[in-house]
Short mmCIF file of C-alpha atoms and ligand atoms in Angstrom, two decimals:
data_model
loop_
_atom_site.label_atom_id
_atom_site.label_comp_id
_atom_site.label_asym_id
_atom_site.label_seq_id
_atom_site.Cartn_x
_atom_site.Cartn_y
_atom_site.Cartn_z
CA UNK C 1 0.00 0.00 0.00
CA UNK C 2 1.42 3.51 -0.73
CA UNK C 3 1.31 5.23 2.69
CA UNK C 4 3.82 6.23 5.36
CA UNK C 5 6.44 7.47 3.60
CA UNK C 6 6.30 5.06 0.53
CA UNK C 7 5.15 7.04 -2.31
CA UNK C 8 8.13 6.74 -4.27
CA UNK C 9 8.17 9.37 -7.32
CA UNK C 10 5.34 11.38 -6.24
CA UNK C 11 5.15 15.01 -5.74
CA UNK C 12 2.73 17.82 -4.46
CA UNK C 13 1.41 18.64 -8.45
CA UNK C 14 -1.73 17.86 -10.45
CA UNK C 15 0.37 15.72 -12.84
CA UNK C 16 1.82 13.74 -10.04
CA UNK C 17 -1.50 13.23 -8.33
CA UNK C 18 -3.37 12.60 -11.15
CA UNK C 19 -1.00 9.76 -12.14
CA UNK C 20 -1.37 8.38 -8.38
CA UNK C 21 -4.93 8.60 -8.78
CA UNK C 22 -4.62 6.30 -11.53
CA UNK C 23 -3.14 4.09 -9.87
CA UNK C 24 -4.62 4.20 -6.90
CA UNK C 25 -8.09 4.12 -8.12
CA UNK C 26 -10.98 2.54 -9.86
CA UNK C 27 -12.25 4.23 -13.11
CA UNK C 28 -15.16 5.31 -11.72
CA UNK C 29 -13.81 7.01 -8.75
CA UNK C 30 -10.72 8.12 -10.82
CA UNK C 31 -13.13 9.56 -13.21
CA UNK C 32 -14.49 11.51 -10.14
CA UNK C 33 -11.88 12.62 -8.88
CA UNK C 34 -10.75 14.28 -12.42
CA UNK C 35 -14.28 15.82 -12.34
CA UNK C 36 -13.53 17.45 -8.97
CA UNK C 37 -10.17 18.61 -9.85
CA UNK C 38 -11.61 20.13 -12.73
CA UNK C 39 -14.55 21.97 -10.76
CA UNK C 40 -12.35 23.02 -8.28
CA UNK C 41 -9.61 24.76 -10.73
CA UNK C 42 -12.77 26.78 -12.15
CA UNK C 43 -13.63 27.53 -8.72
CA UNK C 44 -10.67 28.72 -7.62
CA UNK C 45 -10.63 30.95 -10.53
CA UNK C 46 -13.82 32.34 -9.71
CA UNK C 47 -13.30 32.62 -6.36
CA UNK C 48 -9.43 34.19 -6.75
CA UNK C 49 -7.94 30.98 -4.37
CA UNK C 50 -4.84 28.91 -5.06
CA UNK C 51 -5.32 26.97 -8.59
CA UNK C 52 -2.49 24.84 -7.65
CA UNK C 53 -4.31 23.65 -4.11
CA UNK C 54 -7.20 23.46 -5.42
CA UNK C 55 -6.57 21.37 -8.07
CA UNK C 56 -4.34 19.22 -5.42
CA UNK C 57 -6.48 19.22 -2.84
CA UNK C 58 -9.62 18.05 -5.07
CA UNK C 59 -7.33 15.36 -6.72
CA UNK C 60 -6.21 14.43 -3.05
CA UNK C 61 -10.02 14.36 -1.32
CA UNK C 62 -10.95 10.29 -2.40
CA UNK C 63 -7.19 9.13 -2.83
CA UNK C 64 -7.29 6.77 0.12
CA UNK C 65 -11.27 5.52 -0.28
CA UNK C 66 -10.69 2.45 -1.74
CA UNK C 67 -8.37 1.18 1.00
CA UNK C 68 -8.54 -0.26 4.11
CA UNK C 69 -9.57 2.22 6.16
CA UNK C 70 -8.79 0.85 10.07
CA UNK C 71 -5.48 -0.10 8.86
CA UNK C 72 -4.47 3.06 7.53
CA UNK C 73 -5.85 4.90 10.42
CA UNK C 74 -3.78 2.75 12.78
CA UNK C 75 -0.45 3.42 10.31
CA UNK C 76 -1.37 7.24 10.60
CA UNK C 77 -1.99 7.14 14.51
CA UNK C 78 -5.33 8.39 13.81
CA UNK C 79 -7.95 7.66 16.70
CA UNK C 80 -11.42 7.76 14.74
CA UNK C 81 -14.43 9.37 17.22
CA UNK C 82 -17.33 6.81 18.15
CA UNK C 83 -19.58 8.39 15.63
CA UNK C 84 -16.88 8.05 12.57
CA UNK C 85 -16.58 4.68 13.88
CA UNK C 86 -20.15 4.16 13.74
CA UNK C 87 -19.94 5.41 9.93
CA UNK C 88 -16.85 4.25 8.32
CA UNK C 89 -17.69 5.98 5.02
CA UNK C 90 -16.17 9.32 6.53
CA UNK C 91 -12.92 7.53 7.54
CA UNK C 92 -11.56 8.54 4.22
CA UNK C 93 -11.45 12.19 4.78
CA UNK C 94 -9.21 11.69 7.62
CA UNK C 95 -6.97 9.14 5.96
CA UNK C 96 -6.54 10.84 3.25
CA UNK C 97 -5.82 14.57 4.75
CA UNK C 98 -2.83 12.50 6.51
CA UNK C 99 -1.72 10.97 3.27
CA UNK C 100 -2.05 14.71 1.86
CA UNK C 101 -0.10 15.62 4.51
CA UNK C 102 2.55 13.41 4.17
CA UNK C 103 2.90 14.67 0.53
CA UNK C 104 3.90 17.38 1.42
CA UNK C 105 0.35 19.55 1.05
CA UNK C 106 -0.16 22.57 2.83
CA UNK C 107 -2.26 23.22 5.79
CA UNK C 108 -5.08 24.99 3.79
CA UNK C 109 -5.52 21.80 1.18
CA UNK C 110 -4.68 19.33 4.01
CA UNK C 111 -7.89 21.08 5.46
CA UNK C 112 -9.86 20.89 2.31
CA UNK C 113 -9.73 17.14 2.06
CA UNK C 114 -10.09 16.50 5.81
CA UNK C 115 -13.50 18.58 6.00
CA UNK C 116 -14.84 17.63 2.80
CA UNK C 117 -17.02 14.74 4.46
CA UNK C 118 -18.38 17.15 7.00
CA UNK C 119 -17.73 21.12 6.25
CA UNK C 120 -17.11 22.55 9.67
CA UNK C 121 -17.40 26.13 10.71
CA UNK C 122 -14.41 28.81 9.73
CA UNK C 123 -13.94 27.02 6.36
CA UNK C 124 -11.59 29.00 4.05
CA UNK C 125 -12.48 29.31 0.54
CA UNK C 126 -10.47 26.49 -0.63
CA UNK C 127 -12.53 23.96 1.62
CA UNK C 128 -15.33 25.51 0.10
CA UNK C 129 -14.12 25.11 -2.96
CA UNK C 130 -13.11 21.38 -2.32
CA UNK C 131 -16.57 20.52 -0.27
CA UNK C 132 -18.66 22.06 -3.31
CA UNK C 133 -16.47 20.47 -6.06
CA UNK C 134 -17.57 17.50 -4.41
CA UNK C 135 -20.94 17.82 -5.23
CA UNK C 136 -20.61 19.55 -8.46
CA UNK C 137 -18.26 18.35 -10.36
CA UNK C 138 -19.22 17.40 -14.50
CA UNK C 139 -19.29 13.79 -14.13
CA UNK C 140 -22.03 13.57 -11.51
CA UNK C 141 -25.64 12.72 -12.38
CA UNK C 142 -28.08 13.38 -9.23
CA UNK C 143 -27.29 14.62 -5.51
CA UNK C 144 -28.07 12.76 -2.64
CA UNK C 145 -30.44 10.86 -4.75
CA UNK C 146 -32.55 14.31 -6.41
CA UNK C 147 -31.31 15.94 -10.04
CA UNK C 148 -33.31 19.02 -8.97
CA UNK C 149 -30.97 19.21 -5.89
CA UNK C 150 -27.89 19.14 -8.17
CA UNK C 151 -29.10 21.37 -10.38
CA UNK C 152 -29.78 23.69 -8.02
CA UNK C 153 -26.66 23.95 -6.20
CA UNK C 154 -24.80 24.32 -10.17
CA UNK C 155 -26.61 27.36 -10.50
CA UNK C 156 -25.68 28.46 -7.47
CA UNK C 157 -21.86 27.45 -7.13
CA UNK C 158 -20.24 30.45 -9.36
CA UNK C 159 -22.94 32.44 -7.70
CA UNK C 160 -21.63 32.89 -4.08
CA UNK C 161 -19.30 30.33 -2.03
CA UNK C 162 -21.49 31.10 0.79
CA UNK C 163 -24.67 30.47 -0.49
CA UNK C 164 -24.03 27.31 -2.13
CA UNK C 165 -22.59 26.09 0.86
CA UNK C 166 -25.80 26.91 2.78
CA UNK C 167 -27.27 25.14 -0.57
CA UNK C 168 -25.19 22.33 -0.02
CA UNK C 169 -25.27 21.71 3.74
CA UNK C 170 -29.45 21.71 3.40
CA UNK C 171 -29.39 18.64 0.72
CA UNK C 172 -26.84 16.77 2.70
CA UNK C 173 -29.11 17.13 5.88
CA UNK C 174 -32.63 16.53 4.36
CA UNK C 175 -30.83 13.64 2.92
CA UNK C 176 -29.28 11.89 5.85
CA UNK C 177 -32.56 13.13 7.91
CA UNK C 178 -34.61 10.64 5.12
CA UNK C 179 -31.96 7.81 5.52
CA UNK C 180 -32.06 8.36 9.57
CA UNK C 181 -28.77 8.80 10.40
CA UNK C 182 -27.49 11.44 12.76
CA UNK C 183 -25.62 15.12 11.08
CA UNK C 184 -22.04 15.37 12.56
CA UNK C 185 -20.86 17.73 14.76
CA UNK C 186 -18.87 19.70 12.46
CA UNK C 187 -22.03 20.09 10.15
CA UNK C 188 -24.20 20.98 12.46
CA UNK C 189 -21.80 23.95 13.14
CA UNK C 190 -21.50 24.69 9.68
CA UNK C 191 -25.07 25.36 8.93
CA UNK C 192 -25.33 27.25 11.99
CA UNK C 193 -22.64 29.48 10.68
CA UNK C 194 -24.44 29.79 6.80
CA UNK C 195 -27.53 30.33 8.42
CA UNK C 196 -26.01 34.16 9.01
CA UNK C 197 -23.66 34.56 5.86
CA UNK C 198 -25.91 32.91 2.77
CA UNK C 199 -28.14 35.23 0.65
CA UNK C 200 -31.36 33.10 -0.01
CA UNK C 201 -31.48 30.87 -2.39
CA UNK C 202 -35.00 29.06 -2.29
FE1 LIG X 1 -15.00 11.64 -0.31
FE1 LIG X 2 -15.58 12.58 -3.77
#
């Protein structure tokens, strides 16, 4: 497994990552990830933040998914919470903001693909950027099961970073409120925080 310190040729650049991507990845997922990287360039460009992070961090944000996620947490000395025990799906954000991390990423895109599970309050721009990407990018077809959803929060994304977030942050809640399962922390705060900075947008 490429971890730790083993990631022998690769450096902190889209090129590099997209090549570890490759090989790191299914097609689908890989195919994903280039969407995101893409969204989040265009973002960035919008938005005036780092291309180069962005592009990073977005190529970075699923790098670790497909592994095992208990074992990599254990070679990172990461101690997941109860409740990202209880869902193991959101393991990956941690993993791979330590894998980021040990590329060599800085702080602010180390961020971007730790909170891009979650959101948290006091994002920066590029973890907006990254969380939205996400959601956004060209390859996907619906949003937390809804087109109209998705659709929405495209119109909205080059709009304000803000207000798609808000955008954003209400689908991923209405969604995990319909499957029962509980909002983290971190999101909870999040929306809290919108609630005050988003211009309307329904
Ligand atoms: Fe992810
Ligand atoms: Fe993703």
């Amino acid at each position: 497994m490429e971890c730790g310190n083993i990631l022998p040729g690769t450096a902190y650049t889209p090129p590099e990552l997209r090549a570890l991507a490759l090989r790191r990845l299914s097609a689908p997922r890989y195919l994903h990830t280039l969407g995101v990287g893409a969204e989040a360039r265009a973002l960035a460009l919008r938005y005036g933040a780092s291309v180069q992070d962005a592009a990073c961090a977005a190529l970075l944000h699923d790098m670790t998914k497909e592994d095992d996620q208990l074992k990599l947490c254990a070679g990172y000395g990461i101690m997941p919470s109860g409740f990202e025990l209880a869902a193991p799906k959101m393991l990956h954000a941690l993993t791979a903001a330590a894998f980021a991390r040990r590329l060599g990423a800085p702080e602010d895109a180390v961020n971007a693909v730790r909170y891009h599970t979650t959101a948290r309050a006091g994002m920066s721009d590029l973890e907006k950027i990254v969380y939205l990407a996400d959601f956004t990018e060209p390859f996907r077809r619906t949003l937390k099961g809804t087109r109209s959803g998705l659709a929405r929060l495209r119109a909205l994304v080059f709009i304000g970073l803000d207000t798609a977030m808000d955008c954003a942050l209400a689908l991923s809640a209405d969604y995990l409120a319909e499957e029962g399962k509980p909002l983290h922390q971190d999101t909870l705060e999040a929306m809290e925080e919108m609630k005050g900075k988003a211009t309307r947008w329904a």
